[in-house]
mmCIF file with all atom_site columns, C-alpha atoms in Angstrom:
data_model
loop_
_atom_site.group_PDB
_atom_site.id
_atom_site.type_symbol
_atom_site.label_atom_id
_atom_site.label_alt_id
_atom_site.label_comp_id
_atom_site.label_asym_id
_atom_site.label_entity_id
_atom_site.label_seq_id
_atom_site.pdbx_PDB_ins_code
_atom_site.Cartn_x
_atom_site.Cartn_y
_atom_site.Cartn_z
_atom_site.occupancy
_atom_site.B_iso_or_equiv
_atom_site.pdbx_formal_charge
_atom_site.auth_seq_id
_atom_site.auth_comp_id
_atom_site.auth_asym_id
_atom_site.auth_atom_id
_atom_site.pdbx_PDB_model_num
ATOM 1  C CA . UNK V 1 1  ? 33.996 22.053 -24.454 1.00 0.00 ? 1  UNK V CA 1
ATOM 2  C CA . UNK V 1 2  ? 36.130 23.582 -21.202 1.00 0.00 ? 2  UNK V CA 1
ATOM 3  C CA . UNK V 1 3  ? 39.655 23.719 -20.577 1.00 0.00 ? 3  UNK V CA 1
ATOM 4  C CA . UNK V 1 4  ? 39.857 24.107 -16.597 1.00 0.00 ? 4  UNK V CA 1
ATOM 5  C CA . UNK V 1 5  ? 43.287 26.044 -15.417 1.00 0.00 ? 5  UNK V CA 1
ATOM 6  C CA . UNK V 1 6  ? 43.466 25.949 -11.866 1.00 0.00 ? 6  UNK V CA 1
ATOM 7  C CA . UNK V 1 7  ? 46.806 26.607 -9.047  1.00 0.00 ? 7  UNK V CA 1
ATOM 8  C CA . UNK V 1 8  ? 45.730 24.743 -5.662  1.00 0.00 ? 8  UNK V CA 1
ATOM 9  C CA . UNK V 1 9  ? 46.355 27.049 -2.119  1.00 0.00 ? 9  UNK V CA 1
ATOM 10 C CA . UNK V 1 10 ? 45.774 25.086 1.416   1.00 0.00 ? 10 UNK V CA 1
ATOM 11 C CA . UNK V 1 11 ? 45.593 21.249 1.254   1.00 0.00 ? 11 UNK V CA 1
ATOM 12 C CA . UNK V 1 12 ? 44.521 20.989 -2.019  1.00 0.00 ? 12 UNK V CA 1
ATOM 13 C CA . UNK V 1 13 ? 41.613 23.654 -1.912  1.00 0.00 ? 13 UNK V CA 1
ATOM 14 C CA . UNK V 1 14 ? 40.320 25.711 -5.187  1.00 0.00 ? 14 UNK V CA 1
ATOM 15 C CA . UNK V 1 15 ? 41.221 29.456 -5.266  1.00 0.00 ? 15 UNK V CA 1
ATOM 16 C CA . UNK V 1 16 ? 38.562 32.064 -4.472  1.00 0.00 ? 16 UNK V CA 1
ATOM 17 C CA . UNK V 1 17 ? 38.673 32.269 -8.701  1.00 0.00 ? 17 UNK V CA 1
ATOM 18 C CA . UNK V 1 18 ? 37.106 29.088 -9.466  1.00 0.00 ? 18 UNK V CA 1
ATOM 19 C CA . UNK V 1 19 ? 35.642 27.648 -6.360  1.00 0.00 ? 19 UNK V CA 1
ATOM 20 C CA . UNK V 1 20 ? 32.285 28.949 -7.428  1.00 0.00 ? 20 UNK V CA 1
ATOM 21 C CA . UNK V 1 21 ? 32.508 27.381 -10.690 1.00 0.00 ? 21 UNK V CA 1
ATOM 22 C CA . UNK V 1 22 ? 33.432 24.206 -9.255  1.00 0.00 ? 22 UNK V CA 1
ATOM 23 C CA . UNK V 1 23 ? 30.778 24.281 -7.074  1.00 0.00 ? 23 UNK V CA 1
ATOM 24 C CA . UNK V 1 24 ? 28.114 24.813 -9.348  1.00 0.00 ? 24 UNK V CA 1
ATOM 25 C CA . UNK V 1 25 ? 28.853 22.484 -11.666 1.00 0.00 ? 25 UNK V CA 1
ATOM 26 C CA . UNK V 1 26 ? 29.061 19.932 -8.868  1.00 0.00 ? 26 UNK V CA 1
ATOM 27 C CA . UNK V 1 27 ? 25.601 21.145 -7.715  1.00 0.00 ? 27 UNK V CA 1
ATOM 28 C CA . UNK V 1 28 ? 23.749 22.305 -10.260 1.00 0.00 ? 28 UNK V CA 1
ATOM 29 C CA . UNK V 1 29 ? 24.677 20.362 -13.518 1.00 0.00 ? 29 UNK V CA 1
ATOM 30 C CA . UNK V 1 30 ? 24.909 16.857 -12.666 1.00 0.00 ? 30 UNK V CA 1
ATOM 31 C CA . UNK V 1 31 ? 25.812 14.255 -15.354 1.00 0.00 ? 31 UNK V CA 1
ATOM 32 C CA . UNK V 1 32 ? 27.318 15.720 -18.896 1.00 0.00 ? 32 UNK V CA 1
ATOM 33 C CA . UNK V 1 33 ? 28.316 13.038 -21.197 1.00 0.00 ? 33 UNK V CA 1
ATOM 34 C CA . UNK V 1 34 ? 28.282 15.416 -23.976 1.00 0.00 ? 34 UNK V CA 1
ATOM 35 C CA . UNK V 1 35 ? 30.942 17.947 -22.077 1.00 0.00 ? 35 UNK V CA 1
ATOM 36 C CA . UNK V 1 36 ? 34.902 17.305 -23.647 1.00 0.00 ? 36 UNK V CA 1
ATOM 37 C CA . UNK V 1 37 ? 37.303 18.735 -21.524 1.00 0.00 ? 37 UNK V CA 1
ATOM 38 C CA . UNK V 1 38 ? 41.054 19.314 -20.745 1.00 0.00 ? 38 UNK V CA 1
ATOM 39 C CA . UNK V 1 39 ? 42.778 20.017 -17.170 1.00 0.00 ? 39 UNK V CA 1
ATOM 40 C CA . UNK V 1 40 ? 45.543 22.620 -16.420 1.00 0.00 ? 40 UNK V CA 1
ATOM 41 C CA . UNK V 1 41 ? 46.541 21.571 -12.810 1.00 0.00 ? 41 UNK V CA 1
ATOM 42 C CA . UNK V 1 42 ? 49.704 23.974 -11.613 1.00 0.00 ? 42 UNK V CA 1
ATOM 43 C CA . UNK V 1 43 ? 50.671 23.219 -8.053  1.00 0.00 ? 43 UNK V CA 1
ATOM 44 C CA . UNK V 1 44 ? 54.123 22.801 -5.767  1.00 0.00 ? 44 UNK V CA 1
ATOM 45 C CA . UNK V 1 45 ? 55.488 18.961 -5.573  1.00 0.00 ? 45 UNK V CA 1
ATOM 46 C CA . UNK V 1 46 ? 56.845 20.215 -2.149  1.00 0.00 ? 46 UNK V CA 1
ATOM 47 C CA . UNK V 1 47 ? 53.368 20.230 -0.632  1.00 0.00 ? 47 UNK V CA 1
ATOM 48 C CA . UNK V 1 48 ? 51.209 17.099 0.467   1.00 0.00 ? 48 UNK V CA 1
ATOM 49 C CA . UNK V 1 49 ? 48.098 17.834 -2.108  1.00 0.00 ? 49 UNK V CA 1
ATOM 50 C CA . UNK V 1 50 ? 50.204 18.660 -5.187  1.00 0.00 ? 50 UNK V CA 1
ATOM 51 C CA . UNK V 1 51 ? 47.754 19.714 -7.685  1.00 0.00 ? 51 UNK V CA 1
ATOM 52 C CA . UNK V 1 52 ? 44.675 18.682 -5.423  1.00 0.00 ? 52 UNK V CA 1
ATOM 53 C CA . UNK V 1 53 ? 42.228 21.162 -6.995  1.00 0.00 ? 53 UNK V CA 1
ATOM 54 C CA . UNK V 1 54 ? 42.988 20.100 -10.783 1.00 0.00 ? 54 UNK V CA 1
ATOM 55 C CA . UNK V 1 55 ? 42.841 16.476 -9.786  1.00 0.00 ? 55 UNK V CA 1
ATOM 56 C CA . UNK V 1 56 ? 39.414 17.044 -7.945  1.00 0.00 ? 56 UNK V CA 1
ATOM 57 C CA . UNK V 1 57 ? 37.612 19.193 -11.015 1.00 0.00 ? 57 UNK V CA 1
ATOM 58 C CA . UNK V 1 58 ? 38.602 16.271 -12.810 1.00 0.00 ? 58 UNK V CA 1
ATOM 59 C CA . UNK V 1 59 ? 37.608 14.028 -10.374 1.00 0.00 ? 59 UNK V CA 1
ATOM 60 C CA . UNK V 1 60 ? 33.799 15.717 -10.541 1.00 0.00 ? 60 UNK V CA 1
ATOM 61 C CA . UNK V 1 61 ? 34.151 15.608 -14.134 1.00 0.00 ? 61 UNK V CA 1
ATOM 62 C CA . UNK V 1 62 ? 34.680 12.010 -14.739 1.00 0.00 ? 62 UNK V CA 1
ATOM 63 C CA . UNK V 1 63 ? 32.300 11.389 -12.257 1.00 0.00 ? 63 UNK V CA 1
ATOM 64 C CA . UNK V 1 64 ? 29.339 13.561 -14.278 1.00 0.00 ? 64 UNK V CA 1
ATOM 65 C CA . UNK V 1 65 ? 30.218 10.996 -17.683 1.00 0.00 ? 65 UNK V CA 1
ATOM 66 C CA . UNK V 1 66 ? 32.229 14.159 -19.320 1.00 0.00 ? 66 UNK V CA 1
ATOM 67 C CA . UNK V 1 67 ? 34.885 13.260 -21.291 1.00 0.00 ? 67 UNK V CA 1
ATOM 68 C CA . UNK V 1 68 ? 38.486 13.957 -20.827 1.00 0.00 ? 68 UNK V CA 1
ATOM 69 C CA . UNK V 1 69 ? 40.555 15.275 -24.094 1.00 0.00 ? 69 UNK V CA 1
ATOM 70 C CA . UNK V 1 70 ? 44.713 13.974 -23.379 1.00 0.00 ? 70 UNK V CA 1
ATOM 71 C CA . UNK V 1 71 ? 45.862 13.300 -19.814 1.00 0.00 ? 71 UNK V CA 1
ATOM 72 C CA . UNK V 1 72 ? 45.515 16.099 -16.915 1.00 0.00 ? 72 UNK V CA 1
ATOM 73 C CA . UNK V 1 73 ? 48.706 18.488 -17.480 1.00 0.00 ? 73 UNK V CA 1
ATOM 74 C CA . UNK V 1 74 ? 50.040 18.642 -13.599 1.00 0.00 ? 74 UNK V CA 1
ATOM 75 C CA . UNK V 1 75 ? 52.579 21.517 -13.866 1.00 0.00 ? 75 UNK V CA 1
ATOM 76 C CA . UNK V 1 76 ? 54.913 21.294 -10.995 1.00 0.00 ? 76 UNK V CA 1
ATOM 77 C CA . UNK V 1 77 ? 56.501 25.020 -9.820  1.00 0.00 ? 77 UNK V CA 1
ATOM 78 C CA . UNK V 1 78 ? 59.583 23.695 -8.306  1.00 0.00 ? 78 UNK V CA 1
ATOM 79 C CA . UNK V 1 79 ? 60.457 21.808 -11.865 1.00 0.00 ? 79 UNK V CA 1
ATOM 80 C CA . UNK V 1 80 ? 58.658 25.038 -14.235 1.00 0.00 ? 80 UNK V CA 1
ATOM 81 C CA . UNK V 1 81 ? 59.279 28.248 -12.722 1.00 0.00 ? 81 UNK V CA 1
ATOM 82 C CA . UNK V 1 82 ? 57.895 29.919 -15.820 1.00 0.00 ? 82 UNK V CA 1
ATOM 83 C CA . UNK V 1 83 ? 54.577 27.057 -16.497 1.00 0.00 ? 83 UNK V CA 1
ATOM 84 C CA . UNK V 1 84 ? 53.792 28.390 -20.048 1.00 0.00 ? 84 UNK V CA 1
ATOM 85 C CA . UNK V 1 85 ? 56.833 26.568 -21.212 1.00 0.00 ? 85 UNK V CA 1
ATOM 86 C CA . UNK V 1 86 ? 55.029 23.724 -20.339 1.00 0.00 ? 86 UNK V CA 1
ATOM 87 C CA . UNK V 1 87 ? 51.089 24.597 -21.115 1.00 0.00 ? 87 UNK V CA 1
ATOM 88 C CA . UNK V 1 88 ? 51.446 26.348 -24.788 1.00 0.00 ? 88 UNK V CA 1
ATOM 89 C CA . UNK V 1 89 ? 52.833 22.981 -25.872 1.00 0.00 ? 89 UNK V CA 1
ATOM 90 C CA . UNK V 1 90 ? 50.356 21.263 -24.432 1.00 0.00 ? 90 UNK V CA 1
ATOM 91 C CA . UNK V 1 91 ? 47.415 23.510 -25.356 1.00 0.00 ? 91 UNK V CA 1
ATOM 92 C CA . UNK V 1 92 ? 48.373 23.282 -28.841 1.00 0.00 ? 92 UNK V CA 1
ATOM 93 C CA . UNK V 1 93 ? 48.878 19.576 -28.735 1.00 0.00 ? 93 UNK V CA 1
ATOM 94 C CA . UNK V 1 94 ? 44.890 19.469 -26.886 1.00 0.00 ? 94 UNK V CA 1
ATOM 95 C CA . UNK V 1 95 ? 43.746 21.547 -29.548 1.00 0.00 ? 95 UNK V CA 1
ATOM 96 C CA . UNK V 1 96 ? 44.572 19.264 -32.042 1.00 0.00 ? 96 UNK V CA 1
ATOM 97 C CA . UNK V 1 97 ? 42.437 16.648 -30.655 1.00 0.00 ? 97 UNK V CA 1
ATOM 98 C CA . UNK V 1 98 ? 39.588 18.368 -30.400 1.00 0.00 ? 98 UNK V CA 1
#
């Protein structure tokens, strides 16, 4: 099980934090139909790839057969100055799913 929190910098790149993670899951683990998983994306609607890097580990996830827990949280700055407003509700409602 993996809950993936990731901002997005550039056009829709991964921060220095978690590229390598993404990375080697993409290279080294291949499919993973036994993986359950959430998505934290938190990104700025005022830029062209608004949560790019959460929509692209989940991208690479569903393409590997995991399997996504609820719907990818996309946590917009310029609506949720202050995002764990947002994400406690919506860890706790994830959690309960599990």
């Amino acid at each position: 099980m993996a809950l993936i929190v990731t901002s997005t910098t550039g056009h829709g790149d991964f921060p220095d934090t978690i590229s390598g993670l993404f990375h080697a899951i993409k290279d080294q683990l291949g499919h993973q139909p036994a993986l359950r998983y959430g998505v934290i994306a938190l990104g700025d609607s005022s830029y062209d790839h608004f949560c790019g890097a959460g929509k692209t580990f989940d991208a690479l996830l569903q393409e590997q057969g995991a399997q996504r827990i609820g719907e990818v949280l996309l946590v917009d700055a310029t609506e949720n100055p202050e995002p764990e407003a947002v994400t406690s509700p919506w860890v706790e409602a994830w959690g309960a799913q599990l």
